[in-house]
Amino acid sequence: MSNATASRAFANLNGSAGRQQKAVTVDGVTLNGPLSDNRDGERFLEDAFQIIMNEAVKKGTDVTEKVCDWKEPGKLREMLDLELRETGENHERLLQRCHDVAKYSVKTSHPRFFNQLFAGLDHHSLAGRFLTEALNSSQYTYEVAPVFVLMEEVVLSTLRSLIGWDSGDGIFCPGGSISNLYAMNLARYRAFPEVKQRGLWAVPRLAVFTSKECHYSVGKSASVLGVGLQNVHAVKVDERGVMIPEDLDEQIEKAKSQGSVPFLVSATSGTTILGAFDPLDKIADVCEQHKLWFHVDAAWGGSALLSKKHKHLLKGIDRADSVAWNPHKMLMAGLQSSAFLMKDSSGLLKQCHSANATYLFQQDKFYDVSYDTGDKSIQCGRKVDCLKLWLMWKATGTLGLEQRVDRAFAYTRYLVEEMKKRGSFQLVVEPQFVNLCFWYVPPSLRGEEGSEGYQEKLSKVAPTIKERMVKKGSMMVGYQPHQDKVNFFRLVVISPQITRADLDFFLDEIESLGRDL
Amino acid sequence: MSNATASRAFANLNGSAGRQQKAVTVDGVTLNGPLSDNRDGERFLEDAFQIIMNEAVKKGTDVTEKVCDWKEPGKLREMLDLELRETGENHERLLQRCHDVAKYSVKTSHPRFFNQLFAGLDHHSLAGRFLTEALNSSQYTYEVAPVFVLMEEVVLSTLRSLIGWDSGDGIFCPGGSISNLYAMNLARYRAFPEVKQRGLWAVPRLAVFTSKECHYSVGKSASVLGVGLQNVHAVKVDERGVMIPEDLDEQIEKAKSQGSVPFLVSATSGTTILGAFDPLDKIADVCEQHKLWFHVDAAWGGSALLSKKHKHLLKGIDRADSVAWNPHKMLMAGLQSSAFLMKDSSGLLKQCHSANATYLFQQDKFYDVSYDTGDKSIQCGRKVDCLKLWLMWKATGTLGLEQRVDRAFAYTRYLVEEMKKRGSFQLVVEPQFVNLCFWYVPPSLRGEEGSEGYQEKLSKVAPTIKERMVKKGSMMVGYQPHQDKVNFFRLVVISPQITRADLDFFLDEIESLGRDL
């Protein structure tokens, strides 16, 4: 800030608040007047907002704009001039920086962004996110976050009621991986509360059960929790990627016979790649029989609970002990919105995680301290994640969210039928959900299936098409090898801003980009 | 959305993009036209932004407004009408909701909010946060977050250079507690990499060392990691709350003699309550001697590294293996900004946490996949936390941030001197940092120290004054009992928007609210 600006700030604020005083200097620092000028800052925010609206929101959702403006890392680093220096930059230069950040960022809200399990833009949610940021609060005590403590509870309770629970507990976590980690820690705590104090040496070797198709966070959590990856037992799946409950039972018996103590089964509702739904009712039977904690990782598939037509996919979820559900995925609440939900209402979540810090959770406060919910968390400061989802829900209604879910299923059906009409696409598996996994088979490979080198040639098709679409900026879709299958595309269409034209464009564009391969 | 709106949205978007098509219905869902109208959404965002500017940003920093508008939980719940319903609400109603959320939220940016270790508002950071939200990206691959992958590395590298490291590694975490958890996991991994696969049963009982004054997240992390709270050894502190390195050495020897295997020392630079700085050089000597991972929890005090005048408090931090540092605290980057920084540049962070998910981290991408840094994390999707700090730094410069730090120290010096002049305040300890811990001694208790019932009466002063200030809305400051001390206030003044008048007001207001006690 220039000296002139500093003087003005000083005059403005002292003037407006009527707080003129003799200057006091302490350790060489003059304390009268603020160090920065709020009016300058507000002007910057106003101007930056216009750039955000134009470059990120409007262009980011405009089908005539590029999804991405690809640059090589070295080139982009040079263009952005990222280095942080001793002195600050001026208003115009900083606005230009906002512009450039938007320009070279991938437009995840674009109607042709199909690359992840999130996409699209809900404007109401975004308004809730802006408001959340402006209020800059931390979700731990009623004292500092009164609105958000109450709001989080209502949002979690609404999600629980869709699961079929009329009571329970829960918390918003920084992503589904952490929600799954919570489940593992809670399951361990219920089975062996002494681990919290004494560590894992106090108990026998534990065992977790999940399908081969589960999200990788189950394994990561086992490593972090000290349970160890090799104590995560991979249950067999059928050809759709669905857990085989009979094998679950066998694996549990086998682990027991080897001296391990099973404590958790993590089923998946909507696997990451194939979108498979494990049979929850049958898994619940196995869990009841063996008295195991039953967690459902519904981070991706949980939103199907909003659809009267499709919620049967999660039948039995009400029998779970805990559920992870990410409304930032199909519901478009914005990153991050991940609910960890529990059936328990005896206070297990707080008992498992509490440290009773006196500086936050004083017991002699003048209000009901049961509203100070921060000790349920393994975090201390915790971002407010409820407002964006709440405001979106208030704007859209449960029925509006249901429409989004039904529409995503309909996109998928449409694409499956269109792919079958064209000769160039081959499904990896008939989709249960909205993950559409397919190979594009270029003309040179059609009819060659089974021939020597076919799989290797096919494995190179998706990466090449992907490179071409990214460099062109026309769209983005993910691919991966998986189990014994070579690289295939995983298309996920969820944004309500998408039209049939975008679906047709997708198919045409894949064909166009891969025709010569 | 009404039918009329739907039709308009349909017409607009098909019109503007020139994509008119025959309607196609799949499973009862019509796919032509988007489900929602971007223009309606943009209008809402524009209107909501004005409310955010007025109610959260301007009023939130206006000293003539209340810090909080206290309502009992039951009353507030009723006023806010939080319930989520089947149908959505209209534009005006939703704007009113934004207004109400702001009105009843605590204004953490207010010049009289001293309740936590964060406060104040940096407008440039807030612009960065809005832009982050609008771009809605996840920080895992270069493909989807090209700007942010490069930017995070520059910001982390800048923080590392202030520590004194010219290479290293790191990642932004959702809060300092998670950063401390990372340190413990990394330390364990370096000492016993087999835990990742085989769990803690493969190794002897481990031991962690930290001071009695450490943040509670060290204990929480030990519980989560399966190490157990009782294997966290509390090292003695002196009367200022500073770790006594001789006791550290003794505790390590004692734990070894009892069959435990020490693997981590967690020192604190800026303890939560007293603001104490552990003697890092001496602790580093002990860690070297015993070959232990040396972590510094500088979540709070790390920002003193920016000050040429005060960085001596962290002398020896360059000898640490890892550091947690939260720029959302003293630097005002906004919740959450927490850097976990490591000296290691051999790839330990990624080796410790990686799961090599094929659907994200394909090895046959067309660019250098070393830029896909997401597998360093225990999260999968991860919020972009670098942009807000980067933009603030670009605007303020390193020297501007240094001014903020120096100013916070000067506020504290000023307040200490003023308290000493008045007869009504008693310091708990002479501050090392900007945590000013004190008792207000009301007239009825002055000169009574040591008399029967004095401590009990004194313990009720802070809670009563706190209740009065919150109900009045004049300011907010935290209090707590601590070790053998009864309730005292912990004042933390860091916002550059604060003037000397706010400091005088604080002292006057405490006296005014507590005079009759």
mmCIF file of N, CA, C and O in Angstrom, chain B residues 148-227:
data_model
loop_
_atom_site.group_PDB
_atom_site.id
_atom_site.type_symbol
_atom_site.label_atom_id
_atom_site.label_comp_id
_atom_site.label_asym_id
_atom_site.label_seq_id
_atom_site.Cartn_x
_atom_site.Cartn_y
_atom_site.Cartn_z
ATOM 1 N N PHE B 148 -3.549 -24.589 -10.332
ATOM 2 C CA PHE B 148 -3.433 -24.761 -8.880
ATOM 3 C C PHE B 148 -2.335 -25.751 -8.482
ATOM 4 O O PHE B 148 -1.760 -25.637 -7.407
ATOM 5 N N VAL B 149 -2.056 -26.711 -9.355
ATOM 6 C CA VAL B 149 -0.931 -27.607 -9.072
ATOM 7 C C VAL B 149 0.366 -26.796 -9.050
ATOM 8 O O VAL B 149 1.179 -26.917 -8.131
ATOM 9 N N LEU B 150 0.530 -25.935 -10.032
ATOM 10 C CA LEU B 150 1.757 -25.117 -10.083
ATOM 11 C C LEU B 150 1.779 -24.095 -8.953
ATOM 12 O O LEU B 150 2.805 -23.848 -8.336
ATOM 13 N N MET B 151 0.630 -23.498 -8.695
ATOM 14 C CA MET B 151 0.550 -22.441 -7.684
ATOM 15 C C MET B 151 0.806 -22.997 -6.279
ATOM 16 O O MET B 151 1.523 -22.389 -5.484
ATOM 17 N N GLU B 152 0.227 -24.147 -5.994
ATOM 18 C CA GLU B 152 0.439 -24.731 -4.663
ATOM 19 C C GLU B 152 1.925 -24.950 -4.423
ATOM 20 O O GLU B 152 2.442 -24.658 -3.346
ATOM 21 N N GLU B 153 2.609 -25.435 -5.450
ATOM 22 C CA GLU B 153 4.031 -25.718 -5.280
ATOM 23 C C GLU B 153 4.817 -24.433 -4.996
ATOM 24 O O GLU B 153 5.708 -24.405 -4.154
ATOM 25 N N VAL B 154 4.463 -23.343 -5.679
ATOM 26 C CA VAL B 154 5.168 -22.066 -5.453
ATOM 27 C C VAL B 154 4.883 -21.542 -4.042
ATOM 28 O O VAL B 154 5.794 -21.081 -3.348
ATOM 29 N N VAL B 155 3.645 -21.622 -3.622
ATOM 30 C CA VAL B 155 3.299 -21.119 -2.290
ATOM 31 C C VAL B 155 3.996 -21.953 -1.214
ATOM 32 O O VAL B 155 4.606 -21.411 -0.282
ATOM 33 N N LEU B 156 3.957 -23.271 -1.353
ATOM 34 C CA LEU B 156 4.621 -24.136 -0.365
ATOM 35 C C LEU B 156 6.123 -23.878 -0.358
ATOM 36 O O LEU B 156 6.758 -23.837 0.701
ATOM 37 N N SER B 157 6.682 -23.681 -1.542
ATOM 38 C CA SER B 157 8.123 -23.441 -1.641
ATOM 39 C C SER B 157 8.496 -22.110 -0.984
ATOM 40 O O SER B 157 9.536 -21.989 -0.339
ATOM 41 N N THR B 158 7.637 -21.114 -1.115
ATOM 42 C CA THR B 158 7.876 -19.817 -0.464
ATOM 43 C C THR B 158 7.837 -19.971 1.052
ATOM 44 O O THR B 158 8.681 -19.414 1.765
ATOM 45 N N LEU B 159 6.874 -20.716 1.545
ATOM 46 C CA LEU B 159 6.803 -20.958 2.993
ATOM 47 C C LEU B 159 8.045 -21.728 3.460
ATOM 48 O O LEU B 159 8.626 -21.419 4.505
ATOM 49 N N ARG B 160 8.439 -22.708 2.656
ATOM 50 C CA ARG B 160 9.642 -23.486 3.027
ATOM 51 C C ARG B 160 10.871 -22.595 3.080
ATOM 52 O O ARG B 160 11.716 -22.749 3.960
ATOM 53 N N SER B 161 10.983 -21.656 2.142
ATOM 54 C CA SER B 161 12.179 -20.813 2.134
ATOM 55 C C SER B 161 12.217 -19.934 3.382
ATOM 56 O O SER B 161 13.294 -19.611 3.886
ATOM 57 N N LEU B 162 11.070 -19.563 3.921
ATOM 58 C CA LEU B 162 11.043 -18.790 5.166
ATOM 59 C C LEU B 162 11.485 -19.648 6.355
ATOM 60 O O LEU B 162 12.001 -19.133 7.348
ATOM 61 N N ILE B 163 11.273 -20.946 6.237
ATOM 62 C CA ILE B 163 11.761 -21.865 7.273
ATOM 63 C C ILE B 163 13.281 -22.012 7.176
ATOM 64 O O ILE B 163 13.952 -22.276 8.169
ATOM 65 N N GLY B 164 13.771 -21.818 5.943
ATOM 66 C CA GLY B 164 15.205 -21.943 5.740
ATOM 67 C C GLY B 164 15.582 -23.163 4.911
ATOM 68 O O GLY B 164 16.729 -23.586 4.889
ATOM 69 N N TRP B 165 14.596 -23.726 4.226
ATOM 70 C CA TRP B 165 14.843 -24.907 3.400
ATOM 71 C C TRP B 165 14.852 -24.492 1.930
ATOM 72 O O TRP B 165 13.940 -23.794 1.475
ATOM 73 N N ASP B 166 15.838 -24.968 1.188
ATOM 74 C CA ASP B 166 15.818 -24.642 -0.239
ATOM 75 C C ASP B 166 15.272 -25.785 -1.089
ATOM 76 O O ASP B 166 15.229 -25.690 -2.316
ATOM 77 N N SER B 167 14.842 -26.842 -0.441
ATOM 78 C CA SER B 167 14.092 -27.880 -1.168
ATOM 79 C C SER B 167 13.143 -28.525 -0.161
ATOM 80 O O SER B 167 13.129 -28.138 1.004
ATOM 81 N N GLY B 168 12.404 -29.502 -0.611
ATOM 82 C CA GLY B 168 11.469 -30.143 0.310
ATOM 83 C C GLY B 168 10.175 -30.525 -0.372
ATOM 84 O O GLY B 168 10.105 -30.604 -1.606
ATOM 85 N N ASP B 169 9.172 -30.750 0.443
ATOM 86 C CA ASP B 169 7.898 -31.242 -0.072
ATOM 87 C C ASP B 169 6.793 -30.641 0.799
ATOM 88 O O ASP B 169 7.080 -29.902 1.752
ATOM 89 N N GLY B 170 5.550 -30.955 0.492
ATOM 90 C CA GLY B 170 4.480 -30.430 1.327
ATOM 91 C C GLY B 170 3.134 -30.501 0.654
ATOM 92 O O GLY B 170 3.015 -30.925 -0.502
ATOM 93 N N ILE B 171 2.116 -30.058 1.382
ATOM 94 C CA ILE B 171 0.747 -30.139 0.894
ATOM 95 C C ILE B 171 -0.134 -29.269 1.793
ATOM 96 O O ILE B 171 0.162 -29.100 2.976
ATOM 97 N N PHE B 172 -1.175 -28.688 1.206
ATOM 98 C CA PHE B 172 -2.160 -27.992 2.037
ATOM 99 C C PHE B 172 -3.158 -29.008 2.587
ATOM 100 O O PHE B 172 -3.648 -29.873 1.855
ATOM 101 N N CYS B 173 -3.426 -28.881 3.875
ATOM 102 C CA CYS B 173 -4.318 -29.810 4.572
ATOM 103 C C CYS B 173 -5.552 -29.067 5.086
ATOM 104 O O CYS B 173 -5.501 -27.862 5.294
ATOM 105 N N PRO B 174 -6.634 -29.808 5.348
ATOM 106 C CA PRO B 174 -7.816 -29.157 5.933
ATOM 107 C C PRO B 174 -7.622 -28.883 7.427
ATOM 108 O O PRO B 174 -8.277 -29.500 8.264
ATOM 109 N N GLY B 175 -6.736 -27.964 7.734
ATOM 110 C CA GLY B 175 -6.543 -27.545 9.123
ATOM 111 C C GLY B 175 -5.277 -28.096 9.750
ATOM 112 O O GLY B 175 -4.700 -29.093 9.297
ATOM 113 N N GLY B 176 -4.846 -27.413 10.810
ATOM 114 C CA GLY B 176 -3.601 -27.759 11.473
ATOM 115 C C GLY B 176 -3.630 -29.121 12.139
ATOM 116 O O GLY B 176 -2.594 -29.796 12.245
ATOM 117 N N SER B 177 -4.811 -29.546 12.603
ATOM 118 C CA SER B 177 -4.896 -30.864 13.227
ATOM 119 C C SER B 177 -4.511 -31.951 12.227
ATOM 120 O O SER B 177 -3.798 -32.897 12.567
ATOM 121 N N ILE B 178 -4.995 -31.813 11.009
ATOM 122 C CA ILE B 178 -4.670 -32.811 9.985
ATOM 123 C C ILE B 178 -3.193 -32.690 9.601
ATOM 124 O O ILE B 178 -2.514 -33.702 9.357
ATOM 125 N N SER B 179 -2.654 -31.477 9.578
ATOM 126 C CA SER B 179 -1.220 -31.323 9.299
ATOM 127 C C SER B 179 -0.397 -32.043 10.368
ATOM 128 O O SER B 179 0.600 -32.700 10.062
ATOM 129 N N ASN B 180 -0.804 -31.917 11.617
ATOM 130 C CA ASN B 180 -0.089 -32.619 12.684
ATOM 131 C C ASN B 180 -0.245 -34.134 12.555
ATOM 132 O O ASN B 180 0.682 -34.893 12.849
ATOM 133 N N LEU B 181 -1.413 -34.554 12.111
ATOM 134 C CA LEU B 181 -1.625 -35.987 11.869
ATOM 135 C C LEU B 181 -0.689 -36.487 10.763
ATOM 136 O O LEU B 181 -0.110 -37.573 10.864
ATOM 137 N N TYR B 182 -0.535 -35.675 9.716
ATOM 138 C CA TYR B 182 0.398 -36.037 8.643
ATOM 139 C C TYR B 182 1.804 -36.243 9.204
ATOM 140 O O TYR B 182 2.500 -37.189 8.841
ATOM 141 N N ALA B 183 2.222 -35.317 10.076
ATOM 142 C CA ALA B 183 3.577 -35.408 10.629
ATOM 143 C C ALA B 183 3.769 -36.738 11.339
ATOM 144 O O ALA B 183 4.788 -37.421 11.164
ATOM 145 N N MET B 184 2.779 -37.118 12.132
ATOM 146 C CA MET B 184 2.895 -38.361 12.879
ATOM 147 C C MET B 184 2.933 -39.567 11.940
ATOM 148 O O MET B 184 3.702 -40.508 12.135
ATOM 149 N N ASN B 185 2.123 -39.513 10.901
ATOM 150 C CA ASN B 185 2.104 -40.633 9.964
ATOM 151 C C ASN B 185 3.412 -40.729 9.181
ATOM 152 O O ASN B 185 3.935 -41.815 8.948
ATOM 153 N N LEU B 186 3.943 -39.572 8.787
ATOM 154 C CA LEU B 186 5.215 -39.560 8.051
ATOM 155 C C LEU B 186 6.356 -40.047 8.927
ATOM 156 O O LEU B 186 7.222 -40.808 8.479
ATOM 157 N N ALA B 187 6.369 -39.588 10.162
ATOM 158 C CA ALA B 187 7.431 -40.000 11.086
ATOM 159 C C ALA B 187 7.389 -41.510 11.282
ATOM 160 O O ALA B 187 8.420 -42.198 11.274
ATOM 161 N N ARG B 188 6.179 -42.037 11.435
ATOM 162 C CA ARG B 188 6.031 -43.477 11.607
ATOM 163 C C ARG B 188 6.477 -44.221 10.355
ATOM 164 O O ARG B 188 7.147 -45.255 10.434
ATOM 165 N N TYR B 189 6.125 -43.654 9.204
ATOM 166 C CA TYR B 189 6.469 -44.315 7.939
ATOM 167 C C TYR B 189 7.979 -44.361 7.736
ATOM 168 O O TYR B 189 8.529 -45.370 7.295
ATOM 169 N N ARG B 190 8.669 -43.257 8.070
ATOM 170 C CA ARG B 190 10.123 -43.265 7.891
ATOM 171 C C ARG B 190 10.768 -44.312 8.813
ATOM 172 O O ARG B 190 11.672 -45.043 8.408
ATOM 173 N N ALA B 191 10.253 -44.369 10.046
ATOM 174 C CA ALA B 191 10.840 -45.305 11.004
ATOM 175 C C ALA B 191 10.442 -46.753 10.710
ATOM 176 O O ALA B 191 11.260 -47.669 10.811
ATOM 177 N N PHE B 192 9.185 -46.951 10.337
ATOM 178 C CA PHE B 192 8.652 -48.306 10.146
ATOM 179 C C PHE B 192 7.726 -48.352 8.922
ATOM 180 O O PHE B 192 6.500 -48.415 9.068
ATOM 181 N N PRO B 193 8.314 -48.355 7.732
ATOM 182 C CA PRO B 193 7.456 -48.336 6.530
ATOM 183 C C PRO B 193 6.501 -49.530 6.461
ATOM 184 O O PRO B 193 5.466 -49.453 5.795
ATOM 185 N N GLU B 194 6.846 -50.602 7.172
ATOM 186 C CA GLU B 194 5.996 -51.803 7.095
ATOM 187 C C GLU B 194 4.618 -51.599 7.716
ATOM 188 O O GLU B 194 3.697 -52.383 7.461
ATOM 189 N N VAL B 195 4.458 -50.540 8.525
ATOM 190 C CA VAL B 195 3.143 -50.310 9.150
ATOM 191 C C VAL B 195 2.072 -50.067 8.088
ATOM 192 O O VAL B 195 0.921 -50.481 8.238
ATOM 193 N N LYS B 196 2.453 -49.417 7.004
ATOM 194 C CA LYS B 196 1.475 -49.128 5.937
ATOM 195 C C LYS B 196 0.793 -50.416 5.473
ATOM 196 O O LYS B 196 -0.421 -50.434 5.281
ATOM 197 N N GLN B 197 1.557 -51.449 5.295
ATOM 198 C CA GLN B 197 1.010 -52.725 4.831
ATOM 199 C C GLN B 197 0.520 -53.611 5.985
ATOM 200 O O GLN B 197 -0.553 -54.174 5.926
ATOM 201 N N ARG B 198 1.328 -53.714 7.015
ATOM 202 C CA ARG B 198 1.086 -54.771 8.003
ATOM 203 C C ARG B 198 0.413 -54.291 9.278
ATOM 204 O O ARG B 198 0.017 -55.096 10.116
ATOM 205 N N GLY B 199 0.314 -52.983 9.449
ATOM 206 C CA GLY B 199 -0.322 -52.462 10.654
ATOM 207 C C GLY B 199 0.656 -52.402 11.815
ATOM 208 O O GLY B 199 1.808 -52.827 11.712
ATOM 209 N N LEU B 200 0.183 -51.867 12.928
ATOM 210 C CA LEU B 200 1.067 -51.616 14.066
ATOM 211 C C LEU B 200 1.497 -52.881 14.787
ATOM 212 O O LEU B 200 2.422 -52.859 15.599
ATOM 213 N N TRP B 201 0.800 -53.986 14.503
ATOM 214 C CA TRP B 201 1.170 -55.248 15.172
ATOM 215 C C TRP B 201 2.554 -55.716 14.737
ATOM 216 O O TRP B 201 3.152 -56.553 15.383
ATOM 217 N N ALA B 202 3.025 -55.163 13.606
ATOM 218 C CA ALA B 202 4.328 -55.585 13.078
ATOM 219 C C ALA B 202 5.487 -54.905 13.784
ATOM 220 O O ALA B 202 6.646 -55.239 13.538
ATOM 221 N N VAL B 203 5.193 -53.923 14.639
ATOM 222 C CA VAL B 203 6.271 -53.133 15.264
ATOM 223 C C VAL B 203 6.046 -53.055 16.772
ATOM 224 O O VAL B 203 4.938 -53.276 17.256
ATOM 225 N N PRO B 204 7.116 -52.728 17.491
ATOM 226 C CA PRO B 204 6.950 -52.581 18.956
ATOM 227 C C PRO B 204 6.124 -51.345 19.296
ATOM 228 O O PRO B 204 5.846 -50.515 18.431
ATOM 229 N N ARG B 205 5.779 -51.221 20.568
ATOM 230 C CA ARG B 205 4.991 -50.074 21.008
ATOM 231 C C ARG B 205 5.775 -48.793 20.747
ATOM 232 O O ARG B 205 6.932 -48.666 21.132
ATOM 233 N N LEU B 206 5.128 -47.854 20.096
ATOM 234 C CA LEU B 206 5.795 -46.605 19.702
ATOM 235 C C LEU B 206 5.533 -45.518 20.740
ATOM 236 O O LEU B 206 4.599 -45.613 21.539
ATOM 237 N N ALA B 207 6.344 -44.467 20.684
ATOM 238 C CA ALA B 207 6.176 -43.382 21.641
ATOM 239 C C ALA B 207 6.395 -42.024 20.972
ATOM 240 O O ALA B 207 7.318 -41.855 20.165
ATOM 241 N N VAL B 208 5.519 -41.103 21.318
ATOM 242 C CA VAL B 208 5.547 -39.721 20.825
ATOM 243 C C VAL B 208 5.860 -38.805 22.006
ATOM 244 O O VAL B 208 5.417 -39.080 23.126
ATOM 245 N N PHE B 209 6.550 -37.715 21.745
ATOM 246 C CA PHE B 209 6.905 -36.769 22.813
ATOM 247 C C PHE B 209 6.485 -35.366 22.417
ATOM 248 O O PHE B 209 6.781 -34.892 21.322
ATOM 249 N N THR B 210 5.799 -34.734 23.324
ATOM 250 C CA THR B 210 5.366 -33.355 23.076
ATOM 251 C C THR B 210 5.157 -32.706 24.427
ATOM 252 O O THR B 210 5.112 -33.391 25.455
ATOM 253 N N SER B 211 5.028 -31.392 24.439
ATOM 254 C CA SER B 211 4.907 -30.735 25.747
ATOM 255 C C SER B 211 3.476 -30.822 26.267
ATOM 256 O O SER B 211 2.535 -31.062 25.514
ATOM 257 N N LYS B 212 3.337 -30.616 27.546
ATOM 258 C CA LYS B 212 2.018 -30.545 28.173
ATOM 259 C C LYS B 212 1.152 -29.463 27.544
ATOM 260 O O LYS B 212 -0.056 -29.487 27.678
ATOM 261 N N GLU B 213 1.783 -28.463 26.919
ATOM 262 C CA GLU B 213 1.053 -27.315 26.386
ATOM 263 C C GLU B 213 0.729 -27.470 24.899
ATOM 264 O O GLU B 213 0.228 -26.540 24.275
ATOM 265 N N CYS B 214 1.021 -28.617 24.345
ATOM 266 C CA CYS B 214 0.819 -28.816 22.907
ATOM 267 C C CYS B 214 -0.659 -28.727 22.551
ATOM 268 O O CYS B 214 -1.528 -28.835 23.413
ATOM 269 N N HIS B 215 -0.925 -28.567 21.260
ATOM 270 C CA HIS B 215 -2.315 -28.586 20.807
ATOM 271 C C HIS B 215 -2.894 -29.987 20.956
ATOM 272 O O HIS B 215 -2.192 -30.971 20.777
ATOM 273 N N TYR B 216 -4.191 -30.041 21.239
ATOM 274 C CA TYR B 216 -4.804 -31.346 21.500
ATOM 275 C C TYR B 216 -4.799 -32.276 20.296
ATOM 276 O O TYR B 216 -5.028 -33.479 20.425
ATOM 277 N N SER B 217 -4.501 -31.737 19.120
ATOM 278 C CA SER B 217 -4.506 -32.584 17.927
ATOM 279 C C SER B 217 -3.379 -33.619 17.954
ATOM 280 O O SER B 217 -3.475 -34.630 17.251
ATOM 281 N N VAL B 218 -2.344 -33.380 18.720
ATOM 282 C CA VAL B 218 -1.289 -34.397 18.804
ATOM 283 C C VAL B 218 -1.876 -35.661 19.446
ATOM 284 O O VAL B 218 -1.688 -36.776 18.939
ATOM 285 N N GLY B 219 -2.629 -35.475 20.506
ATOM 286 C CA GLY B 219 -3.280 -36.621 21.140
ATOM 287 C C GLY B 219 -4.338 -37.248 20.242
ATOM 288 O O GLY B 219 -4.409 -38.473 20.105
ATOM 289 N N LYS B 220 -5.154 -36.406 19.600
ATOM 290 C CA LYS B 220 -6.194 -36.952 18.703
ATOM 291 C C LYS B 220 -5.549 -37.778 17.595
ATOM 292 O O LYS B 220 -6.038 -38.848 17.239
ATOM 293 N N SER B 221 -4.442 -37.254 17.060
ATOM 294 C CA SER B 221 -3.773 -37.975 15.967
ATOM 295 C C SER B 221 -3.253 -39.319 16.447
ATOM 296 O O SER B 221 -3.344 -40.318 15.727
ATOM 297 N N ALA B 222 -2.699 -39.332 17.653
ATOM 298 C CA ALA B 222 -2.179 -40.596 18.184
ATOM 299 C C ALA B 222 -3.307 -41.615 18.322
ATOM 300 O O ALA B 222 -3.123 -42.806 18.040
ATOM 301 N N SER B 223 -4.474 -41.165 18.737
ATOM 302 C CA SER B 223 -5.622 -42.077 18.833
ATOM 303 C C SER B 223 -6.031 -42.582 17.459
ATOM 304 O O SER B 223 -6.212 -43.784 17.255
ATOM 305 N N VAL B 224 -6.172 -41.663 16.515
ATOM 306 C CA VAL B 224 -6.608 -42.052 15.174
ATOM 307 C C VAL B 224 -5.598 -43.003 14.536
ATOM 308 O O VAL B 224 -5.968 -44.004 13.926
ATOM 309 N N LEU B 225 -4.320 -42.717 14.701
ATOM 310 C CA LEU B 225 -3.294 -43.539 14.062
ATOM 311 C C LEU B 225 -3.084 -44.885 14.747
ATOM 312 O O LEU B 225 -2.269 -45.689 14.287
ATOM 313 N N GLY B 226 -3.807 -45.097 15.821
ATOM 314 C CA GLY B 226 -3.677 -46.378 16.507
ATOM 315 C C GLY B 226 -2.480 -46.442 17.441
ATOM 316 O O GLY B 226 -2.152 -47.511 17.966
ATOM 317 N N VAL B 227 -1.822 -45.313 17.638
ATOM 318 C CA VAL B 227 -0.662 -45.263 18.530
ATOM 319 C C VAL B 227 -1.135 -45.194 19.990
ATOM 320 O O VAL B 227 -0.493 -45.748 20.890
#
